[in-house]
PDB file of C-alpha atoms in Angstrom:
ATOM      1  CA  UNK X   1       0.000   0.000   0.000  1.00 46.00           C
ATOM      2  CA  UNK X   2       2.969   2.522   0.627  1.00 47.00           C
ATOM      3  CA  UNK X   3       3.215   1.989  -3.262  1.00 53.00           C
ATOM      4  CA  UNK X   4       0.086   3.449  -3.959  1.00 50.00           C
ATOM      5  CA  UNK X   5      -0.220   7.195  -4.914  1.00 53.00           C
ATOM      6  CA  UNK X   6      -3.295   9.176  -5.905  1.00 57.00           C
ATOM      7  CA  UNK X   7      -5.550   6.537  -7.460  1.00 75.00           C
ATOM      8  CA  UNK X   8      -6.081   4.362  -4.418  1.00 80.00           C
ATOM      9  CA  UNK X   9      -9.962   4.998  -2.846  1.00 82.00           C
ATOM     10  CA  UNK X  10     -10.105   6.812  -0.166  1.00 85.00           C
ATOM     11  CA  UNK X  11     -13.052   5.460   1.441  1.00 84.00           C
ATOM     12  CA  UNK X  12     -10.611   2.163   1.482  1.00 89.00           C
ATOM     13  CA  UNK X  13      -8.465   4.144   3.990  1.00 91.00           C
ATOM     14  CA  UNK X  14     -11.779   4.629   6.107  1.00 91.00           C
ATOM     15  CA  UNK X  15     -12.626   0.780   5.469  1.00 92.00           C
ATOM     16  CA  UNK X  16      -9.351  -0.423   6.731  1.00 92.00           C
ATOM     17  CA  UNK X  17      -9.303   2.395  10.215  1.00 94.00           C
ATOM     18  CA  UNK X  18     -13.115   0.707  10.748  1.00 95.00           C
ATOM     19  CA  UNK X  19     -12.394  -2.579  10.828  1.00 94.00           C
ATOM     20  CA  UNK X  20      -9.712  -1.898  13.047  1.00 95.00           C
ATOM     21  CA  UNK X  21     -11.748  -0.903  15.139  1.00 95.00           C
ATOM     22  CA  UNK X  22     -14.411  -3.687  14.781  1.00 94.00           C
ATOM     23  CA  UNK X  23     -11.250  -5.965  15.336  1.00 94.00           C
ATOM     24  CA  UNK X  24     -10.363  -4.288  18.557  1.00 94.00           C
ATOM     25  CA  UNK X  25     -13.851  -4.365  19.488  1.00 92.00           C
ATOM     26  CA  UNK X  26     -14.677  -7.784  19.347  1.00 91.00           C
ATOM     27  CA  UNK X  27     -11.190  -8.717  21.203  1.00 91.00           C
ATOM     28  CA  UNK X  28     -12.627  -6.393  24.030  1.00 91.00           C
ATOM     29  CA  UNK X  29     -15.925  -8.194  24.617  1.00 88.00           C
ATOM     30  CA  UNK X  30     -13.933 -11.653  24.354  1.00 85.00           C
ATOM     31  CA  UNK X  31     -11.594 -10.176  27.131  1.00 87.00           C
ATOM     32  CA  UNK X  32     -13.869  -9.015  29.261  1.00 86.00           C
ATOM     33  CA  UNK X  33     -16.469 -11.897  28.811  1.00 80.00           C
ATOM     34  CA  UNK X  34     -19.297  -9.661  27.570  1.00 82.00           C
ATOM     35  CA  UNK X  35     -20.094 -11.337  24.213  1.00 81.00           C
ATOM     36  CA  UNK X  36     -23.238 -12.345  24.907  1.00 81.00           C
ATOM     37  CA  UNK X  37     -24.160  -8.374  26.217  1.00 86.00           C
ATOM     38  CA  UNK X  38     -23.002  -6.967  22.829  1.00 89.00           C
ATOM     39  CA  UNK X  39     -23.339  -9.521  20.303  1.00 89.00           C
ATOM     40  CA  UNK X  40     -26.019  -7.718  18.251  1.00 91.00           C
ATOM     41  CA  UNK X  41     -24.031  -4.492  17.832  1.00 92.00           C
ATOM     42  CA  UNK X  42     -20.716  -6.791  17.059  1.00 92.00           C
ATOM     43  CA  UNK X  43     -23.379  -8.141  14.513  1.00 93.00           C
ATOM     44  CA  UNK X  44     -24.130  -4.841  13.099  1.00 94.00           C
ATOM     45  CA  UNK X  45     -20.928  -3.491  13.271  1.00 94.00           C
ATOM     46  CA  UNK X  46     -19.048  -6.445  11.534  1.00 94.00           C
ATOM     47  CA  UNK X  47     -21.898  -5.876   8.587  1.00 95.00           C
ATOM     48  CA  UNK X  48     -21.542  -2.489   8.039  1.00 94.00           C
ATOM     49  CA  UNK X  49     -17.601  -3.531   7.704  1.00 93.00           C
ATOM     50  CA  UNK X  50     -18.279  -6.305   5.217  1.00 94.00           C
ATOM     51  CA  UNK X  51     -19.909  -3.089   2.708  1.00 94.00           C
ATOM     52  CA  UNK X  52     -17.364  -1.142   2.928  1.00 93.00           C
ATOM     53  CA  UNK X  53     -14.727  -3.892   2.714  1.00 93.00           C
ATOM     54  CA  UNK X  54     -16.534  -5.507  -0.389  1.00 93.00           C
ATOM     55  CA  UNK X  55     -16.658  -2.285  -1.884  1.00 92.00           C
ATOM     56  CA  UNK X  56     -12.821  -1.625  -1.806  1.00 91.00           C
ATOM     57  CA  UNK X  57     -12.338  -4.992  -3.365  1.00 92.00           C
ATOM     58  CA  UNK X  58     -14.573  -4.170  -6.053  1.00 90.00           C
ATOM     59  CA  UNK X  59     -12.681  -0.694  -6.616  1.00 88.00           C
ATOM     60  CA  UNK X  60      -9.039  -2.695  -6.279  1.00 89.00           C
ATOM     61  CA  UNK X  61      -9.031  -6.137  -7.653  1.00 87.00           C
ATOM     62  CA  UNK X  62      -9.404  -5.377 -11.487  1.00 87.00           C
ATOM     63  CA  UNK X  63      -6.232  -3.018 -11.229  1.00 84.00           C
ATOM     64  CA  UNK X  64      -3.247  -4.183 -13.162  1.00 84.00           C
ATOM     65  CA  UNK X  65      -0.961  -2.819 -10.206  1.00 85.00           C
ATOM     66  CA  UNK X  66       0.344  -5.251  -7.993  1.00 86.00           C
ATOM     67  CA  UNK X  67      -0.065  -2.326  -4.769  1.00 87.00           C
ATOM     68  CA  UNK X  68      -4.280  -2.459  -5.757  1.00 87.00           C
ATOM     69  CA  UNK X  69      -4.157  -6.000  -5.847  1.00 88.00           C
ATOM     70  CA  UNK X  70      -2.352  -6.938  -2.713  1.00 91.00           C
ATOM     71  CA  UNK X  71      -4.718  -4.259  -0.898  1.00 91.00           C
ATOM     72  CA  UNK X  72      -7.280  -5.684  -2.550  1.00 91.00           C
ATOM     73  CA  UNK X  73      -6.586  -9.172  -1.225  1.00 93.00           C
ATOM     74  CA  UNK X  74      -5.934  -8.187   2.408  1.00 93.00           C
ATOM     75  CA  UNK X  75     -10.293  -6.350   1.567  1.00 94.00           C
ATOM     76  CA  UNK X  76     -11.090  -9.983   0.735  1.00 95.00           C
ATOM     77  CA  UNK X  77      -9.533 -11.663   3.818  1.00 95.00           C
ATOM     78  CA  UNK X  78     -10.967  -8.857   5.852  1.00 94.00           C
ATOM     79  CA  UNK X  79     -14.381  -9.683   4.272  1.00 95.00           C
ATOM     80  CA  UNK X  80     -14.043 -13.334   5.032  1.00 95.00           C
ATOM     81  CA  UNK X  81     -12.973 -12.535   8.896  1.00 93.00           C
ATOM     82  CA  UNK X  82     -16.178 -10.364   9.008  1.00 94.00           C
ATOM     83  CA  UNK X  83     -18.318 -13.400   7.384  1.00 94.00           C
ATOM     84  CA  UNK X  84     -17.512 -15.440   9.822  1.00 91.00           C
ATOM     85  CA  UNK X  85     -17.999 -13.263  12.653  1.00 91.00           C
ATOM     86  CA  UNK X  86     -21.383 -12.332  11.506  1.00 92.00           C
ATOM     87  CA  UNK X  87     -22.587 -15.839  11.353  1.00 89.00           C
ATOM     88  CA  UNK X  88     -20.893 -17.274  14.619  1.00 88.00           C
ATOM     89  CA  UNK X  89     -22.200 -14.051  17.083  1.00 89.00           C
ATOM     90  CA  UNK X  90     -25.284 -13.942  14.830  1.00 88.00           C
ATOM     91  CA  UNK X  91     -26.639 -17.628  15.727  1.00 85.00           C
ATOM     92  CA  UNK X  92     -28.388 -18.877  18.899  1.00 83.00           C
ATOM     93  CA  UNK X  93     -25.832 -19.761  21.180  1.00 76.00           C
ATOM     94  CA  UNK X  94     -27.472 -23.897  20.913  1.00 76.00           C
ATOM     95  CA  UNK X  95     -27.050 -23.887  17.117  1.00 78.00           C
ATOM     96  CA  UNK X  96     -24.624 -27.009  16.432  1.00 77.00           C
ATOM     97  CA  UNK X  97     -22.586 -24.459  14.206  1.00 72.00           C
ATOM     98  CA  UNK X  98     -21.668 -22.454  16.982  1.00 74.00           C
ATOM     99  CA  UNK X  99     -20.640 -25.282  19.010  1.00 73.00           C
ATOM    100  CA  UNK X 100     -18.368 -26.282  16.449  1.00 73.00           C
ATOM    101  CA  UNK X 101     -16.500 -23.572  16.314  1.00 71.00           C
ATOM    102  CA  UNK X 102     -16.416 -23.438  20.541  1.00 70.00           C
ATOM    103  CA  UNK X 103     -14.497 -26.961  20.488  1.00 71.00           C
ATOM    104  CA  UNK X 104     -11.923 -25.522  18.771  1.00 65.00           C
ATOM    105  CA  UNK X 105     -11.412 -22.822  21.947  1.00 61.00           C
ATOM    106  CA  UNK X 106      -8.403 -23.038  23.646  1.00 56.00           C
ATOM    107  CA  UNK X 107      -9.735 -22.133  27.410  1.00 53.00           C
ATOM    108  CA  UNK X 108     -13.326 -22.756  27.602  1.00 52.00           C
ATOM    109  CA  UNK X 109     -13.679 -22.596  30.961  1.00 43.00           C
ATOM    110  CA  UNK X 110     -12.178 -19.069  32.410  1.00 43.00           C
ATOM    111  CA  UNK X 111     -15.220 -17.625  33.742  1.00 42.00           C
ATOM    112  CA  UNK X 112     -16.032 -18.084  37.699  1.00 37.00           C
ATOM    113  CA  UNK X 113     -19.940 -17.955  38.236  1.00 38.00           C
ATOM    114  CA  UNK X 114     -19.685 -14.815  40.493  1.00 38.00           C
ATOM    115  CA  UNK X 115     -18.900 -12.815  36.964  1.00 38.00           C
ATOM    116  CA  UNK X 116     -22.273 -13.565  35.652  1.00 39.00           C
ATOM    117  CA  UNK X 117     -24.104 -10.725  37.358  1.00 40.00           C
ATOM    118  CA  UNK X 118     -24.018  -8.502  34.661  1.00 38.00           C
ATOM    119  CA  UNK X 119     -26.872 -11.295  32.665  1.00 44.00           C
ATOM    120  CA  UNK X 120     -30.389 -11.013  33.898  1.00 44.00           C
ATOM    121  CA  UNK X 121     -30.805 -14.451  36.234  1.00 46.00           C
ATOM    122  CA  UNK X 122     -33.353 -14.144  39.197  1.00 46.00           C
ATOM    123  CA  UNK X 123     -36.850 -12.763  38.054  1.00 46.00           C
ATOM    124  CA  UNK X 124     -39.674 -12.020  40.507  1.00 43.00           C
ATOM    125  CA  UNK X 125     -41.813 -14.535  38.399  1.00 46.00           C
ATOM    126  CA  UNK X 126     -40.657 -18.041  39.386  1.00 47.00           C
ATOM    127  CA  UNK X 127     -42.221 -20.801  37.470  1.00 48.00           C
ATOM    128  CA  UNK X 128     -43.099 -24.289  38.627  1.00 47.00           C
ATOM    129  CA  UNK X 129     -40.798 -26.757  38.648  1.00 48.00           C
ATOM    130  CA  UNK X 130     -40.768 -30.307  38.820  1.00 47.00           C
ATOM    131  CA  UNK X 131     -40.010 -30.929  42.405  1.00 49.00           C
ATOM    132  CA  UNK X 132     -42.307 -28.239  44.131  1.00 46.00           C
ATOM    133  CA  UNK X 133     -44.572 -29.226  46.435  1.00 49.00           C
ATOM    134  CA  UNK X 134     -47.453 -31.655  45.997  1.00 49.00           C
ATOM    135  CA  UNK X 135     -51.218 -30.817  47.506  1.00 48.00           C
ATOM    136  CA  UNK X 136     -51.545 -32.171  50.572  1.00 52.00           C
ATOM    137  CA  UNK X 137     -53.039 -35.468  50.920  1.00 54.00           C
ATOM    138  CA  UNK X 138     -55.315 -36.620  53.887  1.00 50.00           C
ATOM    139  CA  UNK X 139     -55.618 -40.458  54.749  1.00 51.00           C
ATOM    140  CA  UNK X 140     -58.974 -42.301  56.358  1.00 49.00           C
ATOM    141  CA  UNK X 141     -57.202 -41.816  59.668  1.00 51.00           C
ATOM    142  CA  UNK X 142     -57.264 -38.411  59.387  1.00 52.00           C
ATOM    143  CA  UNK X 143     -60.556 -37.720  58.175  1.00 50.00           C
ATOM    144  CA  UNK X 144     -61.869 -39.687  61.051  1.00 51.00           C
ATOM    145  CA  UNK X 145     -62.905 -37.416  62.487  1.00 53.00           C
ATOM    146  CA  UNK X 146     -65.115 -36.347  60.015  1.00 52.00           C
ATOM    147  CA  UNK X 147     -66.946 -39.343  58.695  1.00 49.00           C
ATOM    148  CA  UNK X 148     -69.991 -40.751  60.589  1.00 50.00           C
ATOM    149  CA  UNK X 149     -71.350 -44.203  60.318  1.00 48.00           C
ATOM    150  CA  UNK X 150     -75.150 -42.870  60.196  1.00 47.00           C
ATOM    151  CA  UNK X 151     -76.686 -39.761  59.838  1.00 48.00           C
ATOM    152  CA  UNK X 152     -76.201 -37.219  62.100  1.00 47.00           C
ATOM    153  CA  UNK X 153     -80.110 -36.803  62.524  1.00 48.00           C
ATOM    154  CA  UNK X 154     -79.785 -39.882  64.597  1.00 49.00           C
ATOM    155  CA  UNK X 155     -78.463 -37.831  67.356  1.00 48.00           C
ATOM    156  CA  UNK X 156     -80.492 -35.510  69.856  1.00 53.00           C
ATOM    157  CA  UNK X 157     -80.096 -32.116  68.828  1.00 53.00           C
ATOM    158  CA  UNK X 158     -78.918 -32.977  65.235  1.00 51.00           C
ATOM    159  CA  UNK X 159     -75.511 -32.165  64.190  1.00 51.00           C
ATOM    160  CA  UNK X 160     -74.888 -30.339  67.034  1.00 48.00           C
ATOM    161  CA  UNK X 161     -75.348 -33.581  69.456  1.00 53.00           C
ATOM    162  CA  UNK X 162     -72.674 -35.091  66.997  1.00 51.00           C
ATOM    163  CA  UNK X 163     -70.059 -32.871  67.515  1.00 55.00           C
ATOM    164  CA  UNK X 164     -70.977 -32.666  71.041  1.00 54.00           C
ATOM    165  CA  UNK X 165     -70.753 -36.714  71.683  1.00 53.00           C
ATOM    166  CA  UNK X 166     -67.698 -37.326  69.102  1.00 53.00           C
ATOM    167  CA  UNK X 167     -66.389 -34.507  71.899  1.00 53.00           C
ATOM    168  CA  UNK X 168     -67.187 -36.601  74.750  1.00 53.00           C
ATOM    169  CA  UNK X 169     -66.273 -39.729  73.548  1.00 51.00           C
ATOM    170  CA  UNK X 170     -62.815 -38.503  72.778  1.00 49.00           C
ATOM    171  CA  UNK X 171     -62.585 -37.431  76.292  1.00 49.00           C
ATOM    172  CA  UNK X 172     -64.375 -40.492  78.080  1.00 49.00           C
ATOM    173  CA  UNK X 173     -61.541 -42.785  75.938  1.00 48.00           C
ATOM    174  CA  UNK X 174     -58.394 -40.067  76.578  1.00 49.00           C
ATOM    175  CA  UNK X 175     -58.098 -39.335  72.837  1.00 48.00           C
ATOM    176  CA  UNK X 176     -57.192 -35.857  72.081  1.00 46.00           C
ATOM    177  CA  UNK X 177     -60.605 -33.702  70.754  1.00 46.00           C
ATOM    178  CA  UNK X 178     -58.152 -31.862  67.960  1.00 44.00           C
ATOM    179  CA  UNK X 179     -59.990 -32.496  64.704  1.00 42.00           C
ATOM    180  CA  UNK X 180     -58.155 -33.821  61.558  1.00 41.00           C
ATOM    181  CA  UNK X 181     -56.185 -30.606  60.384  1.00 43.00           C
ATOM    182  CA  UNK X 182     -54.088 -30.491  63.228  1.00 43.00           C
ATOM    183  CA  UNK X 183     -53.123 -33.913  62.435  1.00 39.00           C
ATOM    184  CA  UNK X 184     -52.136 -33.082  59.134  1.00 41.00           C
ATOM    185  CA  UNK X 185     -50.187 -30.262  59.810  1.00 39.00           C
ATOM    186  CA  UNK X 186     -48.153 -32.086  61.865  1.00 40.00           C
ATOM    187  CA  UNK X 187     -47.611 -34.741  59.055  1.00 42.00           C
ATOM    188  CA  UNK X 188     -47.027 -32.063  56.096  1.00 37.00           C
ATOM    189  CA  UNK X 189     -43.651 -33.404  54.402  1.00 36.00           C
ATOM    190  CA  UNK X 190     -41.224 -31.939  54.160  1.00 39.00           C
ATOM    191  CA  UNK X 191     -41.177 -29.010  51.461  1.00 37.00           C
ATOM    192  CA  UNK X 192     -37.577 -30.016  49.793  1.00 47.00           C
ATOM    193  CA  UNK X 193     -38.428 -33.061  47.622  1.00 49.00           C
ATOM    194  CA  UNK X 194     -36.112 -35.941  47.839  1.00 55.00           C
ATOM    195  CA  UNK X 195     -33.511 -35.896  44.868  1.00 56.00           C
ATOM    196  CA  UNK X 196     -34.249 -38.480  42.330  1.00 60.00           C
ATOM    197  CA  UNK X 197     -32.271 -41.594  42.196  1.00 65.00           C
ATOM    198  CA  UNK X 198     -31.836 -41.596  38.248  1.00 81.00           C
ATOM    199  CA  UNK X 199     -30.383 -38.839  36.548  1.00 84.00           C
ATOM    200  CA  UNK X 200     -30.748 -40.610  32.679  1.00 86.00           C
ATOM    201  CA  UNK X 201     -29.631 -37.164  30.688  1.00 87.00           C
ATOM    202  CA  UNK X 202     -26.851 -35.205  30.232  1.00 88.00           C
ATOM    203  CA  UNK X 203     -26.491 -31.223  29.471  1.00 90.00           C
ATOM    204  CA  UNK X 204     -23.883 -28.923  28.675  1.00 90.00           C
ATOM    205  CA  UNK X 205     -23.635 -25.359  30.176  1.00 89.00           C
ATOM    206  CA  UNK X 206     -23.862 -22.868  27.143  1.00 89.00           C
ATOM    207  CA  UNK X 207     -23.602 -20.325  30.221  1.00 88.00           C
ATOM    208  CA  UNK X 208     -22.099 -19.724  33.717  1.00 87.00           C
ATOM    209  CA  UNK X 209     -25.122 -19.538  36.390  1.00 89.00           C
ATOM    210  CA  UNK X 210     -24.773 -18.033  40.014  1.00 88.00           C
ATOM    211  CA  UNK X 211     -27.388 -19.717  42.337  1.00 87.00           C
ATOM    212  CA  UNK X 212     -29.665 -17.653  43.864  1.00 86.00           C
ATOM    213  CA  UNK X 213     -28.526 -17.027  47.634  1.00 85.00           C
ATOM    214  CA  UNK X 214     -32.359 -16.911  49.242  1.00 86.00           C
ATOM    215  CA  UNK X 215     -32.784 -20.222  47.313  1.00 84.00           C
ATOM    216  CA  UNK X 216     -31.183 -23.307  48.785  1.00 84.00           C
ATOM    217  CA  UNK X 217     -32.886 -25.783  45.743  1.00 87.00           C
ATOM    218  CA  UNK X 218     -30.397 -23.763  42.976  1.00 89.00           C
ATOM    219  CA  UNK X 219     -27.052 -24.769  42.049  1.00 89.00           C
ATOM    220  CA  UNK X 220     -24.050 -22.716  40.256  1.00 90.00           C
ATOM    221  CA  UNK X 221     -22.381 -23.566  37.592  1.00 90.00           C
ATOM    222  CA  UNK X 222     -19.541 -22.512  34.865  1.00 88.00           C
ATOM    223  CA  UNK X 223     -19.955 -22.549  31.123  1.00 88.00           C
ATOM    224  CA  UNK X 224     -18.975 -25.878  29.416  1.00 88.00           C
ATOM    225  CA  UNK X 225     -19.910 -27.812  32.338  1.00 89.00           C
ATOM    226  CA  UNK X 226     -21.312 -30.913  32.086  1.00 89.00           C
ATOM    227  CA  UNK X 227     -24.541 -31.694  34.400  1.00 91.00           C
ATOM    228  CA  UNK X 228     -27.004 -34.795  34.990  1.00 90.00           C
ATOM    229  CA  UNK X 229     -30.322 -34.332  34.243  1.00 90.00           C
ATOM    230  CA  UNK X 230     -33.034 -36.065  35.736  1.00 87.00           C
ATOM    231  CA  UNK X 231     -36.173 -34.584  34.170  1.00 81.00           C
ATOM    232  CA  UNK X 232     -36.738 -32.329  30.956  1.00 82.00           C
ATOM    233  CA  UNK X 233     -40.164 -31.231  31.609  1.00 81.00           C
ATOM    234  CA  UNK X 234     -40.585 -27.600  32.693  1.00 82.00           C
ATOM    235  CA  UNK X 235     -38.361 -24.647  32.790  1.00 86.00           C
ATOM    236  CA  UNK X 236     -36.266 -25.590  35.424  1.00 88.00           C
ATOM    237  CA  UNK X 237     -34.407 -29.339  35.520  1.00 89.00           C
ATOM    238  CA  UNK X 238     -33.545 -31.176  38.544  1.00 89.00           C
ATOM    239  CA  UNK X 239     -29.539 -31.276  37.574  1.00 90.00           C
ATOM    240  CA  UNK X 240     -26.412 -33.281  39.861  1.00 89.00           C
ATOM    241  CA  UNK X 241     -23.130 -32.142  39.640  1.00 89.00           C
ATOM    242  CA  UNK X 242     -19.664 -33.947  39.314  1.00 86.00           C
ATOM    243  CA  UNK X 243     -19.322 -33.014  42.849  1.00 87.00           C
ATOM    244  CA  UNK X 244     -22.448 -34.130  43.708  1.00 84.00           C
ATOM    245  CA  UNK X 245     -24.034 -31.221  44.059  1.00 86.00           C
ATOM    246  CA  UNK X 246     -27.774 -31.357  43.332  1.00 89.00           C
ATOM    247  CA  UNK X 247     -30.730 -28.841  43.012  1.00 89.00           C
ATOM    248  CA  UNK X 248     -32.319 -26.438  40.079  1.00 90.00           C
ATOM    249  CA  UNK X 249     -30.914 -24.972  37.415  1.00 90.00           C
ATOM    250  CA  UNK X 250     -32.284 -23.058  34.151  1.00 90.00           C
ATOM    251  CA  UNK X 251     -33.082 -25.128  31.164  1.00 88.00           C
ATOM    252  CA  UNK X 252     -32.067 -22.076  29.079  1.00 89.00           C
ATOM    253  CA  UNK X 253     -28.825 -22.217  30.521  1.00 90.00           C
ATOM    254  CA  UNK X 254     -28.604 -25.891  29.335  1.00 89.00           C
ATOM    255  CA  UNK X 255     -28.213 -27.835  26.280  1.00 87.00           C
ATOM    256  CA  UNK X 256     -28.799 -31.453  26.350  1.00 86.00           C
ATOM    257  CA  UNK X 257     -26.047 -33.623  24.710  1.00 82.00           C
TER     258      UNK X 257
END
């Protein structure tokens, strides 16, 4: 390029200053582990460089020069660069594509999950998950207290003398006159569900996750991780760690392998 003198575009100049820029850019994000922030203005960015880096191609690569053409291949690898960036930071972060090109990373795993507070995580709407508590159940023991072998007309004073001799008869026999609800309150299970025994899928973190401190059921984990799954269904998956670790995580957080 030092080669070239007054016929060489000058918009190419401004072409070569932006993607310089762009370049510098996209290393910044990657440093700082903000991709998935700013990937849609790295998107437009990177395709506002690919115009004006096609466009000094077109001006340089039918010169007879050998300057023009040398500039005019260093456009076309430029061009390429910004291709590829546009599709990789332009896809879903579960298309396989993407993924591809993530094996080929040299440290996948730099992140600590405390860095992940700049991403939205904990919303004020929570929705059901698989483990959450089941309606209580009453048994015939319970509800004993309730049920009546005739009708309560057979009584003197009606319902009344029913409640009044199930009442004495509880006393007469030393049986406590608490009615069934008591009962089950003291029999409500416990509100952490066991862990399942079988954890027959596997996911991949596409994302770090920080648990949730007012939640004991959530787990934290780093990108790339590998988690058992136990059930799909819902938005949030009962997941075990390596470790051991078990408890809630965010299916869109997860792929499944």
């Amino acid at each position: 390029i030092a080669k070239i003198h007054g016929q060489y575009p000058n918009y190419s100049w401004w072409a070569l200053v932006y993607m310089f820029f762009c370049i510098i850019g996209v290393l910044v994000t990657v440093a700082s582990d903000s991709v998935f922030t700013y990937h849609v203005a790295i998107v437009g960015f990177l395709a506002a460089g690919l115009v004006f880096t096609t466009s000094s191609v077109n001006s340089l690569v039918y010169s007879s020069d050998g300057a023009h053409e040398a500039a005019a291949a260093g456009f076309i690898l430029l061009s390429m660069v910004a291709i590829v960036w546009i599709f990789y930071y332009g896809s879903q972060p579960t298309a396989s594509s993407r993924n591809v090109i993530d094996s080929f990373a040299l440290h996948r795993d730099s992140r600590v999950p405390s860095r992940i507070s700049r991403q939205p995580q904990h919303n004020s709407y929570r929705p059901e998950t698989s483990i959450s508590q089941q309606p209580q159940m009453y048994t015939s023991a319970q509800l004993s207290g309730f049920e009546t072998s005739s009708p309560v007309t057979g009584f003197p004073g009606g319902a009344l003398g029913a409640m009044e001799s199930n009442r004495d008869s509880g006393a007469r026999y030393g049986q406590s006159n608490s009615l069934a609800p008591h009962t089950a309150a003291t029999d409500r299970p416990n509100s952490t569900a066991a862990a399942p025994a079988e954890y027959p899928y596997r996911a991949k973190a596409i994302y770090s996750y920080e648990a949730n401190p007012d939640d004991a059921n959530e787990i934290s984990f780093s990108k790339h991780e590998v988690l058992e799954i136990s059930d799909v269904s819902g938005r949030w998956w009962q997941a075990k760690k390596e470790n051991g670790d078990t408890g809630i995580a965010p299916s869109n957080y997860l792929i499944l392998l």
